[in-house]
Amino acid sequence: MSGLPAASVAETAQVFAGVVGPTLAGGVIKRRPRVLTVLEKLQADASAVRTLQKLRAEHGDGLLRLAVPGRSFALVLSPDDVGRVLAESPEPFTPANLEKKAALSQFQPHGVLISDGRDRDRRREWNERALETSRPTHHLAPSVAAKAAEEFATLGPGPLGWDAFAPVWWRMVRRIVFGDHARDDQVTTDLLGRLRRAANWSYLLPRRRRSREEFLGRVRSLLARAPSDGLAGGLGAGEDVAAQIGHWLFAFDAAGMVTFRTLALLATHPAQRQQARQDIASGDGLGYLRACVLDTVRLWPTTPAILRDTTKELDWNGHRVPSGTGLLVFTPLFHRDDSRLPYAHSFVPEIWLDGRAQREPALVPFSAGPAGCPAKNLVLFTVSTVLAALIRDRDYTVDSSPKPAPGRPLPMTFDNFSVRLTGHP
Ligand code: HEM
C-alpha cells in the first residue's frame, strides 16, 4: 500500500491562505460580524472553492494529504468519499476531532460532538430521544409554534436588521429550550457568546474555567425549573445534560442566521414566495418552506468545515491512511459545484422535494449518517414556522447589498449580520 497523494508545501500554503484562514477568521464557533463584512466584500468562499477545484484538477478526487508538520491531515474531494466518511462515522471516522475538541470544550466539555466510544453512544441516544430525531414532528411542536408566533408578533412593519431580529429570536429559543421562565435571561446567552468567542481560538487560548462554570451553573438552574412544555423539561439538571444544552443553544444561533437569510431570499424571489404562501394557506405541514430552509443552508452552510479524525489505519483505494488522520470536508466545494449541479448558484427549494438533492451524497446541509444533526426535523419545523409568521401577511424588501436576485448567481459569501430588510404593512 502506498501513502496518500500529497499536496506540495506551496499548495498547502494556498489551502491555508484561501480556505482554512478565512474560515477561521470569520469565527468557526461564533461568527465575527466585522470580519464577515470583509469576507463578503472579497467573496472569500468563491476563492476557497476555486482553490480546492484547482487541487482536484491537479491531483484527482481521492483524499489529498496536506503538508502539515506534526499532523496527518487530508482533504476530502469527491462526493462519494464524503458519503463514505459520513456514513461510517463515528467509527472509523470520529467527529471528536482534535481541533474541534480543543474548541468546543470551552463550553460543552461533555458535548456529544466531542465524545468518543460509549460516552458518545450514550449522549447521542440521549440527544435523539430528547430531540425526537426519528419523528418528522416533535411532540412539543404546538408549543414551539405558539412561542414562535407570540415572540415574532412583537416585530412590526418597518426596517428589520439583525440587531432587531436577534433579541426576538433568542427570547423564543430560551422559551423553547427551557420554558417561559428563561424568556428574558439574556445574561446566559451573553455568557455563552463570550465562551464561544474564546472557543474560536481553539487551543490558542486557555480554558475560561470561571465563565464556563458560571454558564453551566446558570443552565443547570434553568433546567431545574424547566416545565414540561420546554424541550429540556423532565431531562434532569446534571452536568452532562447541561453540556448537551450548551450545544443546543450554540446551534440555535445557526438556525437564526438561516432564518434571516431565508427571509432575504423569499423577499427577493417572488415565485418561491408565492409558492411558500400557498404552502402556508394549505395548512399542510409547511413542506415547501422546509425545502426553502434546506436550500438556504445548502447555499450558505453554517458548518462549512465538517471535520473527522480516523480512529484506525485504513486502506483507501490502495492508499494507506494512518490512524489519527484529520479529514476536512469543505461543504461549499460540493454544495456549489457548478461542474455537476446546474442549480449550484440558484435558490431551488424544489431539489429537496423531487429527489435531486437526495441523489447527491455531498449535499449535506445538516451533515448525514449516524452523527448527522439530530435536530434537523426540529430545526426545519421551528424555522419554517417563524418564516410563516413573518411572510404570511407581509412583504419584505432587501435594502442592503449584495441583494440576492433570481436569474443571477447568488453570492458565495452572504453576511447575515449586514442584511437590512424592510417589512411593508
Ligand atoms: C440551521 C440549524 C442547524 C444546522 C444547519 C445544523 C447542522 C449540523 C451539522 C452539519 C452537524 C454535524 C457537525 C459535525 O459533524 O461537525 C450537526 C450536529 C449536531 N447538531 Fe445540528 N444544526 C443545526 C441546529 C441544531 C440545533 C438547534 C440543535 C439542538 C437543539 C442541534 C443539535 C446538534 C447536535 C447535538 C449535533 C451533534 C451530533 C453528533 O455528534 O452526533 N443542531 N448539526
Short mmCIF file of C-alpha atoms and ligand atoms in Angstrom, two decimals:
data_model
loop_
_atom_site.label_atom_id
_atom_site.label_comp_id
_atom_site.label_asym_id
_atom_site.label_seq_id
_atom_site.Cartn_x
_atom_site.Cartn_y
_atom_site.Cartn_z
CA MET A 1 0.00 0.00 0.00
CA SER A 2 1.35 3.44 -0.88
CA GLY A 3 0.75 6.63 1.09
CA LEU A 4 -1.90 9.14 0.07
CA PRO A 5 -1.25 11.54 -2.83
CA ALA A 6 0.15 14.69 -1.29
CA ALA A 7 -0.17 18.42 -1.95
CA SER A 8 3.11 20.35 -2.16
CA VAL A 9 4.15 22.84 0.52
CA ALA A 10 3.10 25.72 -1.78
CA GLU A 11 -0.32 24.13 -2.44
CA THR A 12 -0.81 23.51 1.28
CA ALA A 13 0.01 27.16 1.92
CA GLN A 14 -2.69 28.10 -0.64
CA VAL A 15 -5.23 25.94 1.23
CA PHE A 16 -4.33 27.66 4.49
CA ALA A 17 -4.45 31.14 2.96
CA GLY A 18 -7.56 30.61 0.82
CA VAL A 19 -9.71 28.08 2.70
CA VAL A 20 -8.67 27.47 6.32
CA GLY A 21 -7.57 31.06 7.09
CA PRO A 22 -10.77 32.86 6.03
CA THR A 23 -12.95 30.18 7.68
CA LEU A 24 -11.09 30.61 10.97
CA ALA A 25 -11.04 34.40 10.65
CA GLY A 26 -14.84 34.52 10.19
CA GLY A 27 -15.20 32.66 13.51
CA VAL A 28 -15.91 28.93 13.40
CA ILE A 29 -17.73 28.74 16.75
CA LYS A 30 -19.01 32.31 16.96
CA ARG A 31 -19.13 34.41 13.81
CA ARG A 32 -17.27 37.72 13.87
CA PRO A 33 -19.59 40.25 12.21
CA ARG A 34 -16.86 42.74 11.26
CA VAL A 35 -14.67 40.10 9.65
CA LEU A 36 -17.68 38.68 7.82
CA THR A 37 -18.36 42.08 6.24
CA VAL A 38 -14.86 41.97 4.78
CA LEU A 39 -15.15 38.32 3.72
CA GLU A 40 -18.41 39.13 1.95
CA LYS A 41 -16.76 42.03 0.07
CA LEU A 42 -13.97 39.67 -1.01
CA GLN A 43 -16.45 36.83 -1.71
CA ALA A 44 -14.00 34.65 0.18
CA ASP A 45 -15.91 31.40 -0.33
CA ALA A 46 -15.64 31.79 -4.11
CA SER A 47 -11.85 31.80 -3.96
CA ALA A 48 -11.85 28.97 -1.38
CA VAL A 49 -13.86 26.79 -3.76
CA ARG A 50 -11.62 27.74 -6.72
CA THR A 51 -8.51 26.78 -4.72
CA LEU A 52 -9.92 23.33 -3.97
CA GLN A 53 -11.21 22.83 -7.52
CA LYS A 54 -7.69 23.55 -8.83
CA LEU A 55 -6.21 20.97 -6.46
CA ARG A 56 -8.79 18.43 -7.54
CA ALA A 57 -7.99 19.06 -11.23
CA GLU A 58 -4.28 18.67 -10.47
CA HIS A 59 -4.33 15.61 -8.18
CA GLY A 60 -7.63 13.83 -8.89
CA ASP A 61 -10.53 13.50 -6.50
CA GLY A 62 -9.10 11.00 -3.99
CA LEU A 63 -8.06 12.00 -0.47
CA LEU A 64 -5.28 14.59 -0.68
CA ARG A 65 -2.77 14.82 2.15
CA LEU A 66 -1.66 18.31 3.15
CA ALA A 67 1.93 19.10 4.11
CA VAL A 68 1.18 19.94 7.75
CA PRO A 69 4.13 19.43 10.11
CA GLY A 70 3.36 17.12 13.05
CA ARG A 71 -0.19 16.24 11.96
CA SER A 72 -1.54 13.84 9.33
CA PHE A 73 -4.31 15.81 7.63
CA ALA A 74 -6.17 15.30 4.32
CA LEU A 75 -8.84 16.95 2.16
CA VAL A 76 -11.90 15.00 1.02
CA LEU A 77 -12.50 15.94 -2.63
CA SER A 78 -15.08 13.55 -4.12
CA PRO A 79 -18.83 13.38 -3.33
CA ASP A 80 -18.66 9.59 -2.90
CA ASP A 81 -15.87 9.93 -0.33
CA VAL A 82 -17.97 12.50 1.56
CA GLY A 83 -20.80 9.95 1.59
CA ARG A 84 -18.48 7.24 2.90
CA VAL A 85 -16.90 9.37 5.64
CA LEU A 86 -20.29 10.50 6.97
CA ALA A 87 -21.93 7.06 6.70
CA GLU A 88 -19.02 5.47 8.57
CA SER A 89 -18.99 7.95 11.47
CA PRO A 90 -18.26 7.66 14.38
CA GLU A 91 -16.12 4.56 13.61
CA PRO A 92 -13.66 4.73 11.91
CA PHE A 93 -14.31 8.47 11.33
CA THR A 94 -14.88 10.16 14.66
CA PRO A 95 -16.48 13.61 14.85
CA ALA A 96 -14.47 14.09 18.09
CA ASN A 97 -11.63 15.50 16.01
CA LEU A 98 -8.59 17.05 17.69
CA GLU A 99 -9.18 20.68 16.66
CA LYS A 100 -12.94 20.51 17.37
CA LYS A 101 -12.36 19.06 20.85
CA ALA A 102 -9.98 21.87 21.72
CA ALA A 103 -12.53 24.48 20.64
CA LEU A 104 -15.81 23.07 21.94
CA SER A 105 -14.58 22.00 25.37
CA GLN A 106 -14.68 25.75 26.23
CA PHE A 107 -18.42 25.47 26.82
CA GLN A 108 -19.56 21.87 26.32
CA PRO A 109 -16.84 19.62 27.74
CA HIS A 110 -19.22 16.63 27.66
CA GLY A 111 -20.92 17.50 24.35
CA VAL A 112 -21.79 14.55 22.09
CA LEU A 113 -19.90 16.05 19.14
CA ILE A 114 -16.60 15.76 21.02
CA SER A 115 -17.29 12.45 22.80
CA ASP A 116 -15.93 9.02 21.92
CA GLY A 117 -16.82 5.38 22.48
CA ARG A 118 -19.54 4.51 25.00
CA ASP A 119 -19.87 8.13 26.17
CA ARG A 120 -20.71 9.15 22.62
CA ASP A 121 -23.23 6.31 22.19
CA ARG A 122 -24.98 7.26 25.42
CA ARG A 123 -25.03 11.00 24.68
CA ARG A 124 -26.14 10.50 21.09
CA GLU A 125 -29.00 8.31 22.23
CA TRP A 126 -29.96 10.90 24.84
CA ASN A 127 -29.99 13.68 22.21
CA GLU A 128 -32.02 11.58 19.77
CA ARG A 129 -34.58 10.84 22.47
CA ALA A 130 -34.87 14.45 23.63
CA LEU A 131 -34.92 15.95 20.14
CA GLU A 132 -37.13 13.14 18.75
CA THR A 133 -34.79 12.72 15.79
CA SER A 134 -36.75 9.95 14.09
CA ARG A 135 -40.08 11.76 14.23
CA PRO A 136 -40.94 14.25 11.48
CA THR A 137 -42.62 16.48 14.08
CA HIS A 138 -41.62 16.80 17.75
CA HIS A 139 -44.47 16.20 20.22
CA LEU A 140 -43.89 19.75 21.54
CA ALA A 141 -44.44 21.27 18.07
CA PRO A 142 -47.71 23.01 19.04
CA SER A 143 -45.96 24.71 21.97
CA VAL A 144 -42.95 25.64 19.77
CA ALA A 145 -45.33 27.13 17.20
CA ALA A 146 -47.20 29.16 19.85
CA LYS A 147 -43.98 30.59 21.28
CA ALA A 148 -42.65 31.44 17.81
CA ALA A 149 -45.90 33.18 16.87
CA GLU A 150 -46.07 35.16 20.14
CA GLU A 151 -42.48 36.39 20.01
CA PHE A 152 -42.46 37.29 16.32
CA ALA A 153 -45.80 39.09 16.60
CA THR A 154 -43.79 41.74 18.50
CA LEU A 155 -41.95 42.67 15.27
CA GLY A 156 -43.97 45.30 13.46
CA PRO A 157 -43.53 46.56 9.90
CA GLY A 158 -40.58 48.82 9.07
CA PRO A 159 -36.81 48.33 8.96
CA LEU A 160 -35.55 44.96 10.14
CA GLY A 161 -31.83 44.34 10.65
CA TRP A 162 -30.00 41.61 12.54
CA ASP A 163 -29.89 43.74 15.70
CA ALA A 164 -33.69 43.84 15.87
CA PHE A 165 -34.17 40.22 14.80
CA ALA A 166 -31.67 38.53 17.14
CA PRO A 167 -33.18 39.52 20.54
CA VAL A 168 -36.61 38.26 19.42
CA TRP A 169 -35.02 35.04 18.16
CA TRP A 170 -33.23 34.42 21.47
CA ARG A 171 -36.30 35.10 23.61
CA MET A 172 -38.10 32.48 21.54
CA VAL A 173 -35.19 30.00 21.76
CA ARG A 174 -34.90 30.28 25.55
CA ARG A 175 -38.64 29.68 25.90
CA ILE A 176 -38.50 26.68 23.54
CA VAL A 177 -35.46 25.10 25.20
CA PHE A 178 -36.02 25.86 28.90
CA GLY A 179 -39.55 27.24 29.23
CA ASP A 180 -41.12 30.65 29.78
CA HIS A 181 -39.12 31.41 32.96
CA ALA A 182 -35.98 31.75 30.79
CA ARG A 183 -37.51 34.19 28.32
CA ASP A 184 -35.61 37.28 29.48
CA ASP A 185 -32.39 35.59 30.62
CA GLN A 186 -30.17 37.34 28.09
CA VAL A 187 -27.27 37.03 30.55
CA THR A 188 -26.99 33.28 29.94
CA THR A 189 -26.99 33.82 26.17
CA ASP A 190 -24.32 36.54 26.52
CA LEU A 191 -22.15 34.32 28.72
CA LEU A 192 -22.31 31.60 26.09
CA GLY A 193 -21.36 34.20 23.47
CA ARG A 194 -18.24 35.06 25.48
CA LEU A 195 -17.23 31.42 25.79
CA ARG A 196 -17.84 30.83 22.11
CA ARG A 197 -15.66 33.80 21.20
CA ALA A 198 -12.87 32.18 23.24
CA ALA A 199 -13.62 28.84 21.54
CA ASN A 200 -12.90 30.48 18.15
CA TRP A 201 -9.25 30.42 19.20
CA SER A 202 -9.32 26.64 19.77
CA TYR A 203 -6.21 25.62 21.69
CA LEU A 204 -4.52 29.01 21.41
CA LEU A 205 -6.46 30.36 24.41
CA PRO A 206 -6.60 28.79 27.88
CA ARG A 207 -9.95 27.45 29.12
CA ARG A 208 -12.16 30.14 30.67
CA ARG A 209 -12.94 27.94 33.64
CA ARG A 210 -14.72 30.57 35.72
CA SER A 211 -17.03 31.73 32.90
CA ARG A 212 -17.65 28.12 31.93
CA GLU A 213 -18.70 27.20 35.46
CA GLU A 214 -20.90 30.28 35.68
CA PHE A 215 -22.58 29.45 32.34
CA LEU A 216 -23.12 25.76 33.16
CA GLY A 217 -24.37 26.71 36.66
CA ARG A 218 -26.97 29.08 35.17
CA VAL A 219 -28.02 26.41 32.66
CA ARG A 220 -28.42 23.87 35.48
CA SER A 221 -30.57 26.25 37.46
CA LEU A 222 -32.78 26.98 34.41
CA LEU A 223 -33.03 23.23 33.80
CA ALA A 224 -34.08 22.52 37.37
CA ARG A 225 -37.16 24.69 36.85
CA ALA A 226 -37.93 23.61 33.26
CA PRO A 227 -41.66 22.93 32.78
CA SER A 228 -42.92 20.08 30.63
CA ASP A 229 -43.61 22.35 27.64
CA GLY A 230 -39.88 23.13 27.26
CA LEU A 231 -37.58 20.78 25.30
CA ALA A 232 -35.50 20.38 28.45
CA GLY A 233 -38.48 19.64 30.72
CA GLY A 234 -38.00 16.42 32.65
CA LEU A 235 -34.45 15.84 31.42
CA GLY A 236 -32.75 16.47 34.78
CA ALA A 237 -30.13 19.12 35.59
CA GLY A 238 -26.86 17.15 35.77
CA GLU A 239 -23.53 18.28 34.34
CA ASP A 240 -23.88 16.02 31.33
CA VAL A 241 -27.31 17.40 30.49
CA ALA A 242 -26.07 20.99 30.86
CA ALA A 243 -23.29 20.29 28.32
CA GLN A 244 -25.76 18.94 25.75
CA ILE A 245 -27.95 22.01 26.28
CA GLY A 246 -24.84 24.17 25.77
CA HIS A 247 -24.59 22.68 22.28
CA TRP A 248 -28.30 23.18 21.60
CA LEU A 249 -28.10 26.90 22.43
CA PHE A 250 -24.96 27.27 20.32
CA ALA A 251 -26.67 25.50 17.40
CA PHE A 252 -29.84 27.61 17.63
CA ASP A 253 -27.65 30.58 16.70
CA ALA A 254 -27.02 28.92 13.32
CA ALA A 255 -30.76 28.40 12.93
CA GLY A 256 -31.34 32.14 13.48
CA MET A 257 -28.81 33.03 10.79
CA VAL A 258 -30.51 30.63 8.41
CA THR A 259 -33.95 32.10 9.18
CA PHE A 260 -32.74 35.60 8.36
CA ARG A 261 -31.04 34.54 5.12
CA THR A 262 -34.11 32.57 4.00
CA LEU A 263 -36.25 35.63 4.68
CA ALA A 264 -33.92 37.64 2.42
CA LEU A 265 -34.26 35.01 -0.32
CA LEU A 266 -38.05 34.91 -0.06
CA ALA A 267 -38.13 38.72 -0.14
CA THR A 268 -36.22 38.75 -3.44
CA HIS A 269 -37.65 35.62 -5.14
CA PRO A 270 -41.38 36.25 -5.92
CA ALA A 271 -42.07 32.79 -7.40
CA GLN A 272 -40.76 30.98 -4.33
CA ARG A 273 -42.53 33.45 -2.02
CA GLN A 274 -45.83 32.78 -3.76
CA GLN A 275 -45.28 29.02 -3.52
CA ALA A 276 -44.47 29.38 0.18
CA ARG A 277 -47.65 31.36 0.81
CA GLN A 278 -49.73 28.69 -0.92
CA ASP A 279 -48.00 26.17 1.32
CA ILE A 280 -48.93 28.20 4.42
CA ALA A 281 -52.54 28.63 3.25
CA SER A 282 -52.91 24.90 2.59
CA GLY A 283 -52.12 24.16 6.27
CA ASP A 284 -50.32 21.04 5.12
CA GLY A 285 -47.12 20.96 7.17
CA LEU A 286 -45.02 23.73 5.53
CA GLY A 287 -43.15 21.23 3.30
CA TYR A 288 -42.18 23.89 0.77
CA LEU A 289 -40.90 26.30 3.44
CA ARG A 290 -38.80 23.46 4.91
CA ALA A 291 -37.30 22.94 1.45
CA CYS A 292 -36.57 26.70 1.28
CA VAL A 293 -34.66 26.40 4.57
CA LEU A 294 -32.70 23.36 3.37
CA ASP A 295 -31.72 25.16 0.19
CA THR A 296 -30.58 28.22 2.13
CA VAL A 297 -28.27 26.02 4.21
CA ARG A 298 -27.03 24.37 1.01
CA LEU A 299 -26.21 27.80 -0.44
CA TRP A 300 -24.60 29.09 2.78
CA PRO A 301 -23.76 26.17 5.04
CA THR A 302 -23.48 27.10 8.70
CA THR A 303 -20.96 24.27 9.22
CA PRO A 304 -18.78 24.76 6.12
CA ALA A 305 -15.97 22.65 7.62
CA ILE A 306 -17.06 19.14 8.64
CA LEU A 307 -14.12 17.55 10.45
CA ARG A 308 -13.37 13.93 11.26
CA ASP A 309 -10.35 12.02 12.62
CA THR A 310 -9.66 8.41 11.60
CA THR A 311 -9.65 6.03 14.57
CA LYS A 312 -7.54 3.30 12.92
CA GLU A 313 -5.27 2.75 9.93
CA LEU A 314 -7.31 2.44 6.72
CA ASP A 315 -6.80 1.19 3.19
CA TRP A 316 -8.31 3.90 0.97
CA ASN A 317 -8.43 2.62 -2.61
CA GLY A 318 -4.96 1.14 -2.19
CA HIS A 319 -3.55 4.07 -0.20
CA ARG A 320 -2.61 3.89 3.46
CA VAL A 321 -4.34 6.41 5.75
CA PRO A 322 -2.67 6.46 9.19
CA SER A 323 -4.79 6.31 12.34
CA GLY A 324 -5.43 9.81 13.73
CA THR A 325 -5.57 11.49 10.30
CA GLY A 326 -7.72 14.62 10.29
CA LEU A 327 -10.16 14.88 7.35
CA LEU A 328 -11.73 18.11 6.10
CA VAL A 329 -14.96 18.14 4.12
CA PHE A 330 -15.35 21.74 2.94
CA THR A 331 -19.04 21.65 2.04
CA PRO A 332 -19.22 24.74 -0.26
CA LEU A 333 -16.97 22.82 -2.69
CA PHE A 334 -19.80 20.31 -3.15
CA HIS A 335 -22.88 22.44 -2.49
CA ARG A 336 -21.78 24.96 -5.16
CA ASP A 337 -20.18 22.51 -7.59
CA ASP A 338 -21.24 24.10 -10.90
CA SER A 339 -19.46 21.38 -12.88
CA ARG A 340 -22.09 18.88 -11.60
CA LEU A 341 -25.09 20.90 -10.44
CA PRO A 342 -26.92 23.17 -12.92
CA TYR A 343 -28.63 24.85 -9.95
CA ALA A 344 -25.41 25.36 -7.94
CA HIS A 345 -25.75 29.14 -7.51
CA SER A 346 -29.56 29.49 -7.54
CA PHE A 347 -32.28 29.23 -4.92
CA VAL A 348 -34.06 25.99 -5.86
CA PRO A 349 -36.11 24.55 -2.97
CA GLU A 350 -37.62 22.05 -5.45
CA ILE A 351 -34.47 19.89 -5.42
CA TRP A 352 -35.34 18.85 -1.84
CA LEU A 353 -38.83 17.79 -2.89
CA ASP A 354 -38.21 15.96 -6.18
CA GLY A 355 -35.34 13.68 -5.11
CA ARG A 356 -32.50 15.53 -6.91
CA ALA A 357 -30.76 16.62 -3.68
CA GLN A 358 -31.09 13.18 -2.09
CA ARG A 359 -29.24 11.63 -5.04
CA GLU A 360 -26.17 13.76 -4.27
CA PRO A 361 -24.15 12.24 -1.39
CA ALA A 362 -22.31 15.50 -0.73
CA LEU A 363 -25.31 17.87 -0.40
CA VAL A 364 -25.27 17.74 3.38
CA PRO A 365 -26.60 20.94 4.99
CA PHE A 366 -27.27 19.02 8.24
CA SER A 367 -24.42 16.55 7.73
CA ALA A 368 -25.63 12.94 7.35
CA GLY A 369 -25.26 9.43 8.69
CA PRO A 370 -25.15 8.28 12.33
CA ALA A 371 -23.51 11.53 13.51
CA GLY A 372 -25.67 13.85 11.39
CA CYS A 373 -27.65 16.62 13.08
CA PRO A 374 -30.18 15.00 15.43
CA ALA A 375 -32.23 18.24 15.49
CA LYS A 376 -32.79 18.51 11.73
CA ASN A 377 -36.57 17.98 11.88
CA LEU A 378 -36.98 20.19 14.93
CA VAL A 379 -34.97 22.98 13.26
CA LEU A 380 -36.89 22.72 9.98
CA PHE A 381 -40.15 22.90 11.91
CA THR A 382 -39.09 25.87 14.04
CA VAL A 383 -37.53 27.92 11.24
CA SER A 384 -40.36 27.30 8.79
CA THR A 385 -42.89 28.25 11.48
CA VAL A 386 -41.09 31.55 12.16
CA LEU A 387 -40.88 32.29 8.43
CA ALA A 388 -44.57 31.52 8.00
CA ALA A 389 -45.39 34.00 10.78
CA LEU A 390 -43.22 36.66 9.11
CA ILE A 391 -44.29 36.36 5.45
CA ARG A 392 -47.93 35.32 5.87
CA ASP A 393 -49.31 38.84 5.50
CA ARG A 394 -46.25 40.97 4.97
CA ASP A 395 -43.93 41.66 2.05
CA TYR A 396 -40.27 42.34 2.72
CA THR A 397 -37.68 44.08 0.57
CA VAL A 398 -33.90 43.83 0.89
CA ASP A 399 -32.25 47.25 1.14
CA SER A 400 -28.65 46.15 1.57
CA SER A 401 -26.08 44.88 -0.87
CA PRO A 402 -25.47 42.24 -2.17
CA LYS A 403 -29.13 41.83 -2.96
CA PRO A 404 -29.98 38.24 -3.98
CA ALA A 405 -31.94 38.01 -7.25
CA PRO A 406 -33.41 35.24 -9.39
CA GLY A 407 -31.56 34.75 -12.67
CA ARG A 408 -28.25 35.99 -11.24
CA PRO A 409 -25.71 33.75 -9.47
CA LEU A 410 -26.23 34.14 -5.73
CA PRO A 411 -23.28 35.47 -3.72
CA MET A 412 -20.95 32.75 -2.40
CA THR A 413 -20.47 34.59 0.90
CA PHE A 414 -23.63 36.18 2.35
CA ASP A 415 -23.22 38.00 5.64
CA ASN A 416 -26.46 37.76 7.62
CA PHE A 417 -25.34 40.48 10.05
CA SER A 418 -25.40 43.21 7.42
CA VAL A 419 -28.63 42.24 5.66
CA ARG A 420 -31.19 45.04 6.02
CA LEU A 421 -34.81 44.31 5.24
CA THR A 422 -37.97 46.40 5.35
CA GLY A 423 -41.31 44.86 6.21
CA HIS A 424 -44.21 46.52 4.37
CA PRO A 425 -47.59 46.69 6.14
C1 HEM B 1 -29.83 25.59 10.95
C2 HEM B 1 -29.55 24.97 12.07
C3 HEM B 1 -28.61 23.80 12.19
C4 HEM B 1 -27.78 23.25 11.25
C5 HEM B 1 -27.54 23.70 9.80
C6 HEM B 1 -27.12 22.13 11.89
C7 HEM B 1 -26.18 21.33 11.28
C8 HEM B 1 -25.44 20.37 11.92
C9 HEM B 1 -24.28 19.71 11.37
C10 HEM B 1 -23.72 19.99 9.97
C11 HEM B 1 -23.81 18.86 12.31
C12 HEM B 1 -22.60 17.95 12.18
C13 HEM B 1 -21.39 18.70 12.69
C14 HEM B 1 -20.12 17.91 12.57
O1 HEM B 1 -20.14 16.74 12.26
O2 HEM B 1 -19.07 18.53 12.78
C15 HEM B 1 -24.67 18.97 13.47
C16 HEM B 1 -24.52 18.25 14.65
C17 HEM B 1 -25.33 18.38 15.73
N1 HEM B 1 -26.42 19.22 15.86
FE1 HEM B 1 -27.12 20.49 14.48
N2 HEM B 1 -27.59 22.01 13.17
C18 HEM B 1 -28.48 23.00 13.40
C19 HEM B 1 -29.16 23.26 14.58
C20 HEM B 1 -29.16 22.42 15.66
C21 HEM B 1 -29.96 22.62 16.85
C22 HEM B 1 -30.93 23.79 17.06
C23 HEM B 1 -29.65 21.62 17.72
C24 HEM B 1 -30.23 21.32 19.09
C25 HEM B 1 -31.38 21.75 19.53
C26 HEM B 1 -28.64 20.79 17.07
C27 HEM B 1 -28.06 19.68 17.63
C28 HEM B 1 -26.96 19.03 17.12
C29 HEM B 1 -26.19 18.02 17.84
C30 HEM B 1 -26.47 17.51 19.26
C31 HEM B 1 -25.16 17.62 16.97
C32 HEM B 1 -24.06 16.60 17.29
C33 HEM B 1 -24.44 15.26 16.71
C34 HEM B 1 -23.37 14.18 16.92
O3 HEM B 1 -22.18 14.47 17.01
O4 HEM B 1 -23.78 13.01 16.96
N3 HEM B 1 -28.38 21.31 15.83
N4 HEM B 1 -25.66 19.91 13.22
#
